[in-house]
PDB file of C-alpha atoms in Angstrom:
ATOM      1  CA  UNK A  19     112.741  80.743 125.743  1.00 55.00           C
ATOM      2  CA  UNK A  20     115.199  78.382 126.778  1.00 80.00           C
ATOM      3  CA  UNK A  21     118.799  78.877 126.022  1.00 88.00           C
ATOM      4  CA  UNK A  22     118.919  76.468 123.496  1.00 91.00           C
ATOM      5  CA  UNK A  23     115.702  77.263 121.867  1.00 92.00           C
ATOM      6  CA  UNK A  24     117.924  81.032 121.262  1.00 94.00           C
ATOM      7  CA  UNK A  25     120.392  78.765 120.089  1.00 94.00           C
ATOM      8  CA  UNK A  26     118.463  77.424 117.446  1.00 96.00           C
ATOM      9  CA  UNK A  27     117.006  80.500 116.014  1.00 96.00           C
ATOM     10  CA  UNK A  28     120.605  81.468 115.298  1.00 96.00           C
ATOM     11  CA  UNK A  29     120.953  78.426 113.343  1.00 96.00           C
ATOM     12  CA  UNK A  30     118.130  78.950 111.179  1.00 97.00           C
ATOM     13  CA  UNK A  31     119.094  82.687 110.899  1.00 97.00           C
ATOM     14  CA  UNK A  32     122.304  81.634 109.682  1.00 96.00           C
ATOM     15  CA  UNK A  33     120.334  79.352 106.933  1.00 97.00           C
ATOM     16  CA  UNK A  34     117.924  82.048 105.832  1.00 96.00           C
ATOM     17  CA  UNK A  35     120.662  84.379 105.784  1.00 95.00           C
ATOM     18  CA  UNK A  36     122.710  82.294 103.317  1.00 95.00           C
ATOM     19  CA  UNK A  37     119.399  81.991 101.202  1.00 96.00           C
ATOM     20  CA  UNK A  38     119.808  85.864 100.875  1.00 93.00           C
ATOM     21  CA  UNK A  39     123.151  86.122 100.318  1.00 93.00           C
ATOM     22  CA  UNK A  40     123.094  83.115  97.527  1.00 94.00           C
ATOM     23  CA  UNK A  41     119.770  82.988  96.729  1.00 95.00           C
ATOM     24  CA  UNK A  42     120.870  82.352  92.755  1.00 95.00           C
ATOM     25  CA  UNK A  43     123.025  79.258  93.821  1.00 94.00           C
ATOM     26  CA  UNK A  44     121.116  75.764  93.687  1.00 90.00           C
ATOM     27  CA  UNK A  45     120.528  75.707  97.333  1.00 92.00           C
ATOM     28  CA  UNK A  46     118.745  72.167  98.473  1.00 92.00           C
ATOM     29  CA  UNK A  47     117.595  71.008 101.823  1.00 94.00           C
ATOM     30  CA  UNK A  48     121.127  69.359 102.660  1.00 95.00           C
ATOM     31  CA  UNK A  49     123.258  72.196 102.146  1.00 95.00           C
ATOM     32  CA  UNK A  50     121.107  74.525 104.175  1.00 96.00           C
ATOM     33  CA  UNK A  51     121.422  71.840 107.123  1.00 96.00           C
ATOM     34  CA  UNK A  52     125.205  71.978 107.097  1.00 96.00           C
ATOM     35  CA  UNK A  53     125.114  75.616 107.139  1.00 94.00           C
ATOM     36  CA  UNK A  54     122.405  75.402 110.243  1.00 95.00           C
ATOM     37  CA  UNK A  55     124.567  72.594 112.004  1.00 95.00           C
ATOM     38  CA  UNK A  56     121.437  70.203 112.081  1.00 95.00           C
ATOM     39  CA  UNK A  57     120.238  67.253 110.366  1.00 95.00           C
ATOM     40  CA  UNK A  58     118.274  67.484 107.259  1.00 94.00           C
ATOM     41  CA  UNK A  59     114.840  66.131 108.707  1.00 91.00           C
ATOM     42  CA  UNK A  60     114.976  68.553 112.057  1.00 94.00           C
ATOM     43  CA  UNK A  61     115.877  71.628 109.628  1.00 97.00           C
ATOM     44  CA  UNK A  62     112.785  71.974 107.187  1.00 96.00           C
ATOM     45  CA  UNK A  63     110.131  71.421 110.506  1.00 96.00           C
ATOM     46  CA  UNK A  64     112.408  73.789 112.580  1.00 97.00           C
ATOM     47  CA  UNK A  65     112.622  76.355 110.229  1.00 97.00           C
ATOM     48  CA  UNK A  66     109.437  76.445 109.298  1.00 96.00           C
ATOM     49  CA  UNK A  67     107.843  76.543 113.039  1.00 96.00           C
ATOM     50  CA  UNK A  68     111.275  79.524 113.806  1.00 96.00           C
ATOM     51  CA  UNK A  69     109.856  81.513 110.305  1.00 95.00           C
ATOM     52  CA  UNK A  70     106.492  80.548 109.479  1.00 94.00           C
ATOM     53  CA  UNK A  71     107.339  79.022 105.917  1.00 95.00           C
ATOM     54  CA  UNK A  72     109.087  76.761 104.590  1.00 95.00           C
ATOM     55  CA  UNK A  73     113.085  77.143 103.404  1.00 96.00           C
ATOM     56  CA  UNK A  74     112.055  76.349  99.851  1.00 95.00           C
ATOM     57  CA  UNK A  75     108.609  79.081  99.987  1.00 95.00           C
ATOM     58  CA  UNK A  76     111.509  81.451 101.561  1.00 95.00           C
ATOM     59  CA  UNK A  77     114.249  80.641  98.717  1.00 96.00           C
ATOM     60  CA  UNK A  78     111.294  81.450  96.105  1.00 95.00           C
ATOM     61  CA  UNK A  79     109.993  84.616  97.459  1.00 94.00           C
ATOM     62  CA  UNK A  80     113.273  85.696  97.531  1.00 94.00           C
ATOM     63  CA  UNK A  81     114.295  84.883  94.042  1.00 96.00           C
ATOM     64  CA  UNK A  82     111.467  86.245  93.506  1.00 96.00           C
ATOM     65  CA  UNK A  83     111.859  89.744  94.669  1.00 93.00           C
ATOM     66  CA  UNK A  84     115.390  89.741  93.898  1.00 94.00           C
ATOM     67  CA  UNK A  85     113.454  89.130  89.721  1.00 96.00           C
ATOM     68  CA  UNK A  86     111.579  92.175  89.980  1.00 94.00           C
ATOM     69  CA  UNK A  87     114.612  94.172  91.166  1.00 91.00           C
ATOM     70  CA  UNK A  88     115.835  93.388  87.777  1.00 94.00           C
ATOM     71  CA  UNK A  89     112.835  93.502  86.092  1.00 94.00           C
ATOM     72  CA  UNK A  90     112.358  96.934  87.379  1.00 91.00           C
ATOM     73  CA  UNK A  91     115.671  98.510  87.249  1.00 88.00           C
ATOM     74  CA  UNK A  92     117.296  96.977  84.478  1.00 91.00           C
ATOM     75  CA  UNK A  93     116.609  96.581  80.836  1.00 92.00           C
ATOM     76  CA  UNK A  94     118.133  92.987  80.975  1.00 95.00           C
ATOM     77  CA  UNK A  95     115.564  90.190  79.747  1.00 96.00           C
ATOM     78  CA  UNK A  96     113.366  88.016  81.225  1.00 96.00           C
ATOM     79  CA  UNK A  97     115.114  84.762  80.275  1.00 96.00           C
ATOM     80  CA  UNK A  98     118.510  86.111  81.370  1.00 97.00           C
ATOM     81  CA  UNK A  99     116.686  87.589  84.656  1.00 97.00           C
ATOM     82  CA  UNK A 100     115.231  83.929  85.312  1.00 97.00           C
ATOM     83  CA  UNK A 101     118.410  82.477  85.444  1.00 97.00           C
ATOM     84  CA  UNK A 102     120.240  84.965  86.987  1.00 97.00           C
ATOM     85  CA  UNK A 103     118.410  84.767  90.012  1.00 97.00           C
ATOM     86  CA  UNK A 104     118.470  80.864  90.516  1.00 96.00           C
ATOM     87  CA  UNK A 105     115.532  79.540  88.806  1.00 96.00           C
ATOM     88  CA  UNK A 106     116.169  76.048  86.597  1.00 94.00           C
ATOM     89  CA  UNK A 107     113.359  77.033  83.608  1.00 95.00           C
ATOM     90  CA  UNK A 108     111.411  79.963  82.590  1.00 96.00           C
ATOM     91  CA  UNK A 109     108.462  77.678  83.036  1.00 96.00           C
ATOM     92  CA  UNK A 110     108.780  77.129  86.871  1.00 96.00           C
ATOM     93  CA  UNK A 111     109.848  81.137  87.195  1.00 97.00           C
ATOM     94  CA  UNK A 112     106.715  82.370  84.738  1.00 96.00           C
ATOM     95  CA  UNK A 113     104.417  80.020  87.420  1.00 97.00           C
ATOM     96  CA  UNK A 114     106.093  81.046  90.710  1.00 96.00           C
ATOM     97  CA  UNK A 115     106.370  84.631  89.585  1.00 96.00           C
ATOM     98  CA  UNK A 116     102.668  85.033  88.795  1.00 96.00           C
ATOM     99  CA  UNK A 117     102.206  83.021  91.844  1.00 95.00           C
ATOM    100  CA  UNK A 118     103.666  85.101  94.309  1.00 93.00           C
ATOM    101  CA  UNK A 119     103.307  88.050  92.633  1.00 93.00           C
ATOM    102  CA  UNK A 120      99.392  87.825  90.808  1.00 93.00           C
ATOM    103  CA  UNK A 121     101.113  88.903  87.629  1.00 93.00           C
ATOM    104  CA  UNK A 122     103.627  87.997  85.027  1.00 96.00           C
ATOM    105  CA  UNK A 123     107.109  89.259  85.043  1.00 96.00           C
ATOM    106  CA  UNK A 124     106.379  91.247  81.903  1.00 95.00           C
ATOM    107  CA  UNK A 125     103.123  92.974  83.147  1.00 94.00           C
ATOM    108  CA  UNK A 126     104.634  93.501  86.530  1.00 94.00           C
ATOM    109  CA  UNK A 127     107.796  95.708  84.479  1.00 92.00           C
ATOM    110  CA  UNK A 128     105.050  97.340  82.794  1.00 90.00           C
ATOM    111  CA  UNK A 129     104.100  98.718  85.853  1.00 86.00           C
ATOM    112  CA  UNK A 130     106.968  99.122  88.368  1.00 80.00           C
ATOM    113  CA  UNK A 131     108.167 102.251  89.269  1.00 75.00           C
ATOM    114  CA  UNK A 132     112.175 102.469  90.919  1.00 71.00           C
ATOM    115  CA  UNK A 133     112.671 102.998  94.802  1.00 72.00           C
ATOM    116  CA  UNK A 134     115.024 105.506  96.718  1.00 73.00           C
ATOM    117  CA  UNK A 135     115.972 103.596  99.790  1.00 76.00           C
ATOM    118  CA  UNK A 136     118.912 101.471 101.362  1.00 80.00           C
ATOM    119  CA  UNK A 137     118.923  97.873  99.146  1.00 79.00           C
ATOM    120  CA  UNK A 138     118.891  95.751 102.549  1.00 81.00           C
ATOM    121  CA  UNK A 139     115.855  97.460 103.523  1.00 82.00           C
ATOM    122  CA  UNK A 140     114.377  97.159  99.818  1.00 80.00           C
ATOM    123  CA  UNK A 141     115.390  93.525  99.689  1.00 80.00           C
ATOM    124  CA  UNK A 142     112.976  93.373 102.961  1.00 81.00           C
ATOM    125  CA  UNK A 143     110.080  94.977 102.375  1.00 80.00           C
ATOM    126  CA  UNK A 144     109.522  94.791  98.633  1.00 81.00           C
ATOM    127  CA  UNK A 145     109.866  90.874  98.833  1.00 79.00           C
ATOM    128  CA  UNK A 146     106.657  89.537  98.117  1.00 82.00           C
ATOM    129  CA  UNK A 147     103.876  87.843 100.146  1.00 78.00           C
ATOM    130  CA  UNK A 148     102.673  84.369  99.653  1.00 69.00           C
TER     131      UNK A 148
ATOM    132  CA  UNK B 228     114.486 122.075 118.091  1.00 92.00           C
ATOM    133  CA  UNK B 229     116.561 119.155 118.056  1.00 96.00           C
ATOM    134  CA  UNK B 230     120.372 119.462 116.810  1.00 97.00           C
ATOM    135  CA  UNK B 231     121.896 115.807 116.961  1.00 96.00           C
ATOM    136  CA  UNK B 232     121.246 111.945 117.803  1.00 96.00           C
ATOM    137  CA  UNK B 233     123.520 111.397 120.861  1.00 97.00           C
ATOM    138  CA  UNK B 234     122.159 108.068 121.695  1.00 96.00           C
ATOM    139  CA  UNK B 235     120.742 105.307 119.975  1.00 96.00           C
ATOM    140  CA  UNK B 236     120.258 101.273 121.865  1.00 97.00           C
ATOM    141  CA  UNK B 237     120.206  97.879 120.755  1.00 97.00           C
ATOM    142  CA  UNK B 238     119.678  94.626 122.761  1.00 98.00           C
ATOM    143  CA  UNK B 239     122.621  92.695 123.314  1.00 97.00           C
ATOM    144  CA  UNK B 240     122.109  88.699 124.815  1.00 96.00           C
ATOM    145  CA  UNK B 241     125.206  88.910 126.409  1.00 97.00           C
ATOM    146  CA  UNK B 242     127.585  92.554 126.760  1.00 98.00           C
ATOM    147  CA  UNK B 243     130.530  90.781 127.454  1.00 98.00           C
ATOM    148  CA  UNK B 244     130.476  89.202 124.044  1.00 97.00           C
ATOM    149  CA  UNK B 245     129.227  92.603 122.544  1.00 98.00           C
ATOM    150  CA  UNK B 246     132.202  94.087 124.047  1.00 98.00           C
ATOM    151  CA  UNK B 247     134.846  91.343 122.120  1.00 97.00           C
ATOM    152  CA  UNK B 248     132.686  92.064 118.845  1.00 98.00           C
ATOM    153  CA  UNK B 249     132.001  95.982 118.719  1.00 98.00           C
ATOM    154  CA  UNK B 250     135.060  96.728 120.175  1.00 98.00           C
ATOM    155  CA  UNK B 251     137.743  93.820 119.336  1.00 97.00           C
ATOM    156  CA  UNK B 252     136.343  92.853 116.128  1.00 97.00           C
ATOM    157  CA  UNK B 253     134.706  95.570 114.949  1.00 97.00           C
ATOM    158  CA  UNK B 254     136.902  97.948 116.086  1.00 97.00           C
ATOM    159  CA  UNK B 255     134.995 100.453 117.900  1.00 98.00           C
ATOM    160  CA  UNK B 256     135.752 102.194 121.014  1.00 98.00           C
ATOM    161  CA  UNK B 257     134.285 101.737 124.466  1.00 98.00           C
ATOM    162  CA  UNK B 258     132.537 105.255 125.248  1.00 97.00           C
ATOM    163  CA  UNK B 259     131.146 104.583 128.346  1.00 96.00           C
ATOM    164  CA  UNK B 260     131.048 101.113 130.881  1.00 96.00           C
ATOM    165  CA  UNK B 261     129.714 101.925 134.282  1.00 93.00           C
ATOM    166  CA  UNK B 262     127.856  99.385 136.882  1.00 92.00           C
ATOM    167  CA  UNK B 263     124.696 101.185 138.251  1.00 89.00           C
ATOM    168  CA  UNK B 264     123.751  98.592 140.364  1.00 86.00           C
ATOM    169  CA  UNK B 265     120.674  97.843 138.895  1.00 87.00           C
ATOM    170  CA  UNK B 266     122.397  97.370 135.361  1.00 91.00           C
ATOM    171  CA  UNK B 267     125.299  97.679 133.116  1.00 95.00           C
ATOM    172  CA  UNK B 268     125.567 100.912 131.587  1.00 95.00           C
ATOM    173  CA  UNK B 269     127.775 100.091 128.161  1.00 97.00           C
ATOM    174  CA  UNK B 270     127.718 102.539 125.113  1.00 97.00           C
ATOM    175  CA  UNK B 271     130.187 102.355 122.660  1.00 98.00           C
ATOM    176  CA  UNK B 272     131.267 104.824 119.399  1.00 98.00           C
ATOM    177  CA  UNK B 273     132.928 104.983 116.421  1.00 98.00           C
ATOM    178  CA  UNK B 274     136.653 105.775 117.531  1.00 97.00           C
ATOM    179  CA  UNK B 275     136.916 109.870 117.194  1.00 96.00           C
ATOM    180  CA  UNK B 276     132.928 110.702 117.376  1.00 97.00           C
ATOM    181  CA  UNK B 277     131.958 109.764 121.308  1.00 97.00           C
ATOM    182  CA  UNK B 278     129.014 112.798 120.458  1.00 97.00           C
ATOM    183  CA  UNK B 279     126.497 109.757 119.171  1.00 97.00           C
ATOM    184  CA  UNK B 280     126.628 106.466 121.325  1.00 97.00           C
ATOM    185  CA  UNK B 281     125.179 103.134 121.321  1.00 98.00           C
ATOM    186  CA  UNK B 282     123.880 101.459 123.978  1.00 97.00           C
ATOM    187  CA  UNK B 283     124.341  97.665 124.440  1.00 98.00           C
ATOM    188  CA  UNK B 284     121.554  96.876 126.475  1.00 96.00           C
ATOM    189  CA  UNK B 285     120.812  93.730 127.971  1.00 96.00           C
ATOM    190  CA  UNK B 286     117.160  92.565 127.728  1.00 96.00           C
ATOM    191  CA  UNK B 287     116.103  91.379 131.733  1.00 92.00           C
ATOM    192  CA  UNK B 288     114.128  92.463 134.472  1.00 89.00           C
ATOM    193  CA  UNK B 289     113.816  94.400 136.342  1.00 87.00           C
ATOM    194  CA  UNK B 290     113.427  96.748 133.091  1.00 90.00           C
ATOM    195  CA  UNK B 291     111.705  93.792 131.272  1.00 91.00           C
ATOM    196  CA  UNK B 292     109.277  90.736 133.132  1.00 91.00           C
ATOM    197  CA  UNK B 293     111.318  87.502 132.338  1.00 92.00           C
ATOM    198  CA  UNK B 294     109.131  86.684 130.232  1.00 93.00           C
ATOM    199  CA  UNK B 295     108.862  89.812 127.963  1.00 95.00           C
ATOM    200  CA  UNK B 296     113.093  89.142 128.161  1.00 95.00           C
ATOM    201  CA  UNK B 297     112.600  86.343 126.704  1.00 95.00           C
ATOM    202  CA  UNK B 298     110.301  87.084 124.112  1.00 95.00           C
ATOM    203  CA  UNK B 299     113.049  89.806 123.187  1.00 96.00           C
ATOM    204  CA  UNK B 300     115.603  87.044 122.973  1.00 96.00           C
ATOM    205  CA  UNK B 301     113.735  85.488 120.584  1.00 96.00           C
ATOM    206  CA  UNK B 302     112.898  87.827 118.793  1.00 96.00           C
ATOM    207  CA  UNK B 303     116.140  89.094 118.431  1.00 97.00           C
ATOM    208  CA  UNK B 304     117.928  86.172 117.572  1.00 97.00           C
ATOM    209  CA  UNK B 305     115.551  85.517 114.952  1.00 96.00           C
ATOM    210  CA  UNK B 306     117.132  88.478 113.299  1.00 95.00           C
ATOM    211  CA  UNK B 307     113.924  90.231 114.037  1.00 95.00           C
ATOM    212  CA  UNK B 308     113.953  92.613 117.027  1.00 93.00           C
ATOM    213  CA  UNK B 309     115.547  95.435 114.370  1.00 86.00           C
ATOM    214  CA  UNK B 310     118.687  96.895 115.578  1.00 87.00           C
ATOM    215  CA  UNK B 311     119.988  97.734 112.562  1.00 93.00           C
ATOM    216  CA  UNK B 312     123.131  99.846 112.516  1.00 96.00           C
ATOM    217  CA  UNK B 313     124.752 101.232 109.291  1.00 96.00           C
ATOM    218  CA  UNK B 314     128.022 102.486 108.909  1.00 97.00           C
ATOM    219  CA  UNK B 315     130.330 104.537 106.897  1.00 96.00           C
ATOM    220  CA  UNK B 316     133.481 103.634 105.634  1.00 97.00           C
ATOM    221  CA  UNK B 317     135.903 105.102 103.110  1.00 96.00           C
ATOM    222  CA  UNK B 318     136.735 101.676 101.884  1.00 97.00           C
ATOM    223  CA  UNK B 319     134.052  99.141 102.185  1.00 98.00           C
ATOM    224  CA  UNK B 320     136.073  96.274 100.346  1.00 98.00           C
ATOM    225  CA  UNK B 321     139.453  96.690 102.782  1.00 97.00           C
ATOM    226  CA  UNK B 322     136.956  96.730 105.854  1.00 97.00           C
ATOM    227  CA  UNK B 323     135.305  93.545 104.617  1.00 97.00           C
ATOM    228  CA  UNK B 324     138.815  91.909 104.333  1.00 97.00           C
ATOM    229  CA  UNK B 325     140.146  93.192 107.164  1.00 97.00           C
ATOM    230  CA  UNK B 326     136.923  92.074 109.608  1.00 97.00           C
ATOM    231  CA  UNK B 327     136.732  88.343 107.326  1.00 95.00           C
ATOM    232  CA  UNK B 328     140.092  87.873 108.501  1.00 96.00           C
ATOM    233  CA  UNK B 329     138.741  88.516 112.339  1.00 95.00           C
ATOM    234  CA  UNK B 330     137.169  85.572 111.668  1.00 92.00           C
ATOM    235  CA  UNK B 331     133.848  87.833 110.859  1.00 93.00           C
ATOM    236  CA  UNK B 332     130.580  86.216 109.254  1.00 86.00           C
ATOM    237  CA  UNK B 333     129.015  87.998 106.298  1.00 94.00           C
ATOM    238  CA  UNK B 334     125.552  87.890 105.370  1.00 93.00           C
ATOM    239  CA  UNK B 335     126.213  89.942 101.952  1.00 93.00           C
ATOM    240  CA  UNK B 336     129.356  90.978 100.474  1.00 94.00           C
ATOM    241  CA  UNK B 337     130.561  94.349  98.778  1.00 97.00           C
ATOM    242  CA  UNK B 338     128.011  95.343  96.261  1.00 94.00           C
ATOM    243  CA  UNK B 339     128.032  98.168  94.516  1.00 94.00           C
ATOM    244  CA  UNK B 340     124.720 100.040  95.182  1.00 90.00           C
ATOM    245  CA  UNK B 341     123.150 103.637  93.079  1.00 87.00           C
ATOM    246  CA  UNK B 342     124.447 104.644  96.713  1.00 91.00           C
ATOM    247  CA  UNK B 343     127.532 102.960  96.974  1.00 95.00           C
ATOM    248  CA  UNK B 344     128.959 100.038  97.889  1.00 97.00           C
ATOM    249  CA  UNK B 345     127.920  98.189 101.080  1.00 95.00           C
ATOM    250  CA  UNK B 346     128.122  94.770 102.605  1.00 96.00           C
ATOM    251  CA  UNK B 347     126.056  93.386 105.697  1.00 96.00           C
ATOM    252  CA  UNK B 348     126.691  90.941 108.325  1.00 96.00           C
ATOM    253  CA  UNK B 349     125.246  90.018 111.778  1.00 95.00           C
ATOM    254  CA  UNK B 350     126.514  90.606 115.468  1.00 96.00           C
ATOM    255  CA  UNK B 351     126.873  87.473 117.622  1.00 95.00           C
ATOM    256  CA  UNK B 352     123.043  87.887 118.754  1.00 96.00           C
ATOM    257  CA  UNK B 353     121.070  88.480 115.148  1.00 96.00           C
ATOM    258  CA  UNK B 354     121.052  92.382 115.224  1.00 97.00           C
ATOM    259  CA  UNK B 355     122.046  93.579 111.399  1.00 96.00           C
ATOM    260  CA  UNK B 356     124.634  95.559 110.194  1.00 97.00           C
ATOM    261  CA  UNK B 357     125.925  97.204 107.365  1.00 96.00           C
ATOM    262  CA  UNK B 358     128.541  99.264 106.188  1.00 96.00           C
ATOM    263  CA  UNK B 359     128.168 101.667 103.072  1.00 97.00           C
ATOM    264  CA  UNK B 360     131.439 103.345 101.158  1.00 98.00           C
ATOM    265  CA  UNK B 361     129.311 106.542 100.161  1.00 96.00           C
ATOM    266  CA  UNK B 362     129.435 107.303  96.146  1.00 93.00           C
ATOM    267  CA  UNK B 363     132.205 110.058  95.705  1.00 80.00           C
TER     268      UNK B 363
END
């Protein structure tokens, strides 16, 4: 790994870190570049061969988990929870959801039971696959 | 059995840099920094409690092959070698000011948790770190 190469895993860190930290904002393609200090075609190809998905699959699956955080430990509803977490429609966060999850927000309250650990560590391993 | 941690390690890419971030920015103390030749022993602690260390360690042969080094490198700078360290603070919100005005990058900012409150951030290198304000 050359210098640079540690260089540029730093960059995209920096990007997928500001995906976790403002994962409700409308992040796009072009402000994730500026953040990573690279142009807009080199970021989605780099990040994706530095992380093994996409920026956009990442921004979902954490929306995503960051939903049934809410979902689960909150009474709030799933409208509000849809927006709250960055998603444009309850259409596109009903398909995503199920998606990414294999059920729908409701059925997956239904069933979710609260968790006793650190949030960082929550936010990492109860983020969905896929 | 066992009656403390005393030492715990993370990789470091460079411990000169680790040095102006643990210690300059974040404000911990420099427990031990000896040459041994073969490598750089550094450990640092939080200032008053030198009884549990950490141990900036720099990945490189001839502990590591070069090129298990620089798989750690990359590993690590893709935030994913581990080398997570959490702290305590009695007030997580002055900290965070305090360390933004070091010039410090956040990855999260004070949140109030069941727990408490806690913010993260990064060292230079990708390792993650968080400090918690315990619930009174």
């Amino acid at each position: 790994m050359s210098r640079a190469a540690e260089e540029s895993n730093r960059r995209m860190l920096r990007a997928r870190d500001a995906m976790d930290r403002s994962y409700a904002q409308p992040l796009d393609v072009p402000s994730l570049a500026r953040i990573a200090h690279v142009s807009e075609a080199h970021f989605t190809r780099t990040f994706r061969a530095t992380f093994g998905e996409t920026p956009h699959r990442y921004l979902q699956r954490r929306r995503v988990e960051r939903a049934m955080f809410l979902l689960r430990e909150t009474d709030r509803g799933v409208t509000d929870i849809c927006f709250e977490v960055g998603f444009g429609s309850p259409g596109t966060f009903s398909r995503t959801f199920r998606e990414i999850v294999g059920r729908s927000p409701r059925e997956y309250r239904k069933e979710a039971l609260p968790v006793a650990v650190p949030t960082c560590f929550a936010k990492a391993w109860m983020r969905p696959n896929g | 059995m066992f009656t403390a941690i005393t030492h715990s390690q993370i990789y470091v890419l460079d411990q000169d840099e680790a040095l102006d971030f643990y210690v300059g920015k974040l404000g911990l103390e420099v427990n031990t920094d000896a040459d041994l030749g073969f490598m750089r022993w550094l450990t640092v602690n939080v200032p008053g409690h030198p009884e549990r260390q950490i141990l900036l360690e720099r990945p490189g042969p001839p502990a590591l092959s070069e090129e298990t080094a620089e798989q750690v490198r990359g590993l690590l700078t893709k935030g994913a070698m581990g080398g997570h360290l959490i702290f305590s603070t009695d007030d997580c919100r002055k900290t965070y000011e305090h360390l933004r005005g070091l010039g410090v990058e956040f990855t999260e900012e004070p949140t109030e948790r069941p727990y408490g409150i806690d913010c993260g951030l990064r060292d230079p290198f990708g390792n993650s770190i968080r400090f918690t304000q315990p619930r009174g």
